[in-house]
Amino acid sequence: YGKTQPFLAYFHRQRLEEATRPFSFTGKRVLDIGAGTGQLYEFLLEKEPAIDYYACDLSVEMKKHSRVPPERYFVGQATALHFPVDDFDLVFVLGVTTYLSRSENDRLLQWIVAHLRPGGQAVLSFTHRRSLDYQLRRLFRAFGWGRKDGRSLLLGQRFPISAFSLPEARTLMNDQFQVEGVAWLNQTIFPFNRLFPRWSIWLARRWRRPAPWASSDFLLFLSRQQ
């Protein structure tokens, strides 16, 4: 993204930094679900050049445009793939739950809990339904500002959106996971983050303690229930 889409570059970088901050990756086996072009992989290489990393995504094109070793990148739904290893220390699901239905999210969580090593953890991101950013997007859409096809304005995509409050995301866990922590992401607000992206980023970086209402997304850090 960089210069052409500074808002997205800021948001994705912040998400990577917060999602990986608590962990040491030495000797850890990592699975990246919804890996895209391999942003997490390249970010982790800076921390641990010998990272034991596996990726999956629905898109063949994403795989083609990534630098992930081809033998470590699998195309398809994680729940239907056969990886060459059985379990993982860390599973990252960044920017995925937003595009899944409730039943698909349930299946994914069941799969993750079955493939986490003892003591392993998962990190999932969610679109924050109670954020000012999300509510303004809904308002603009209700008044007809946006796509002619009536789809969501969130990041301009053509997919339906699943958004969650923090209590709703906790409910998804269904006693399978213990929530170890929460991180609030992206304190820029629509439509200002699109009209004035650099000013929005400048202001967002000055939040000392990010407020939930001002955060468009959040991360849950999860461990498997014993």
Short mmCIF file of N, CA and C in Angstrom, two decimals, residues 88-92 109-124 170 172-182 219-226:
data_model
loop_
_atom_site.label_atom_id
_atom_site.label_comp_id
_atom_site.label_asym_id
_atom_site.label_seq_id
_atom_site.Cartn_x
_atom_site.Cartn_y
_atom_site.Cartn_z
N PHE A 88 0.13 -26.77 15.96
CA PHE A 88 0.85 -25.50 15.88
C PHE A 88 0.93 -24.86 17.27
N ASP A 89 2.01 -24.08 17.46
CA ASP A 89 2.15 -23.32 18.70
C ASP A 89 1.35 -22.02 18.66
N LEU A 90 1.29 -21.41 17.47
CA LEU A 90 0.61 -20.13 17.31
C LEU A 90 -0.19 -20.15 16.02
N VAL A 91 -1.45 -19.73 16.11
CA VAL A 91 -2.30 -19.63 14.93
C VAL A 91 -2.79 -18.18 14.84
N PHE A 92 -2.54 -17.55 13.70
CA PHE A 92 -2.98 -16.18 13.47
C PHE A 92 -4.11 -16.17 12.44
N LEU A 109 -13.07 -22.02 14.53
CA LEU A 109 -12.61 -22.07 15.91
C LEU A 109 -12.48 -23.51 16.40
N GLN A 110 -13.41 -24.36 16.03
CA GLN A 110 -13.32 -25.77 16.41
C GLN A 110 -12.07 -26.41 15.81
N TRP A 111 -11.78 -26.05 14.57
CA TRP A 111 -10.59 -26.60 13.92
C TRP A 111 -9.32 -26.11 14.62
N ILE A 112 -9.28 -24.83 14.95
CA ILE A 112 -8.09 -24.27 15.60
C ILE A 112 -7.84 -24.95 16.94
N VAL A 113 -8.87 -25.10 17.75
CA VAL A 113 -8.68 -25.69 19.07
C VAL A 113 -8.19 -27.14 18.95
N ALA A 114 -8.58 -27.82 17.88
CA ALA A 114 -8.14 -29.20 17.67
C ALA A 114 -6.71 -29.29 17.17
N HIS A 115 -6.16 -28.17 16.67
CA HIS A 115 -4.82 -28.21 16.08
C HIS A 115 -3.82 -27.33 16.81
N LEU A 116 -4.18 -26.89 18.01
CA LEU A 116 -3.22 -26.16 18.85
C LEU A 116 -2.47 -27.13 19.74
N ARG A 117 -1.18 -26.96 19.83
CA ARG A 117 -0.39 -27.75 20.77
C ARG A 117 -0.75 -27.35 22.20
N PRO A 118 -0.49 -28.21 23.16
CA PRO A 118 -0.68 -27.81 24.56
C PRO A 118 0.12 -26.54 24.86
N GLY A 119 -0.53 -25.57 25.44
CA GLY A 119 0.12 -24.30 25.70
C GLY A 119 0.12 -23.35 24.52
N GLY A 120 -0.45 -23.79 23.40
CA GLY A 120 -0.48 -22.94 22.21
C GLY A 120 -1.50 -21.82 22.33
N GLN A 121 -1.37 -20.83 21.45
CA GLN A 121 -2.28 -19.69 21.47
C GLN A 121 -2.73 -19.32 20.06
N ALA A 122 -3.88 -18.67 19.99
CA ALA A 122 -4.42 -18.17 18.73
C ALA A 122 -4.68 -16.68 18.87
N VAL A 123 -4.51 -15.96 17.77
CA VAL A 123 -4.79 -14.52 17.72
C VAL A 123 -5.75 -14.27 16.57
N LEU A 124 -6.92 -13.72 16.89
CA LEU A 124 -7.94 -13.45 15.88
C LEU A 124 -8.30 -11.98 15.89
N ARG A 170 -16.45 -12.75 22.43
CA ARG A 170 -16.18 -13.68 23.53
C ARG A 170 -17.16 -14.86 23.49
N LEU A 172 -18.45 -16.22 20.95
CA LEU A 172 -18.05 -17.15 19.88
C LEU A 172 -17.15 -18.27 20.40
N MET A 173 -16.44 -18.00 21.48
CA MET A 173 -15.45 -18.97 21.96
C MET A 173 -16.09 -20.25 22.49
N ASN A 174 -17.33 -20.19 22.96
CA ASN A 174 -18.07 -21.38 23.39
C ASN A 174 -17.28 -22.29 24.34
N ASP A 175 -16.62 -21.70 25.30
CA ASP A 175 -15.86 -22.46 26.30
C ASP A 175 -14.71 -23.26 25.70
N GLN A 176 -14.37 -23.01 24.44
CA GLN A 176 -13.23 -23.69 23.83
C GLN A 176 -11.92 -22.99 24.15
N PHE A 177 -11.99 -21.66 24.34
CA PHE A 177 -10.80 -20.85 24.52
C PHE A 177 -10.93 -19.98 25.77
N GLN A 178 -9.80 -19.70 26.35
CA GLN A 178 -9.68 -18.70 27.39
C GLN A 178 -9.16 -17.42 26.75
N VAL A 179 -9.84 -16.30 26.95
CA VAL A 179 -9.38 -15.03 26.41
C VAL A 179 -8.28 -14.49 27.31
N GLU A 180 -7.07 -14.40 26.76
CA GLU A 180 -5.91 -13.95 27.54
C GLU A 180 -5.69 -12.44 27.44
N GLY A 181 -6.22 -11.83 26.39
CA GLY A 181 -6.00 -10.40 26.23
C GLY A 181 -6.76 -9.84 25.05
N VAL A 182 -6.87 -8.50 25.04
CA VAL A 182 -7.55 -7.77 23.97
C VAL A 182 -6.66 -6.61 23.56
N LEU A 219 -8.26 -7.24 18.49
CA LEU A 219 -7.66 -8.57 18.52
C LEU A 219 -8.05 -9.28 19.79
N LEU A 220 -8.28 -10.58 19.70
CA LEU A 220 -8.39 -11.44 20.87
C LEU A 220 -7.20 -12.39 20.89
N PHE A 221 -6.57 -12.48 22.06
CA PHE A 221 -5.48 -13.43 22.29
C PHE A 221 -6.05 -14.59 23.08
N LEU A 222 -5.97 -15.78 22.52
CA LEU A 222 -6.69 -16.94 23.05
C LEU A 222 -5.75 -18.09 23.38
N SER A 223 -6.07 -18.78 24.46
CA SER A 223 -5.41 -20.06 24.76
C SER A 223 -6.49 -21.13 24.88
N ARG A 224 -6.11 -22.35 24.60
CA ARG A 224 -7.08 -23.45 24.64
C ARG A 224 -7.47 -23.76 26.07
N GLN A 225 -8.76 -23.92 26.29
CA GLN A 225 -9.24 -24.31 27.62
C GLN A 225 -8.73 -25.70 27.96
N GLN A 226 -8.28 -25.87 29.19
CA GLN A 226 -7.78 -27.18 29.63
C GLN A 226 -8.92 -28.06 30.10
#
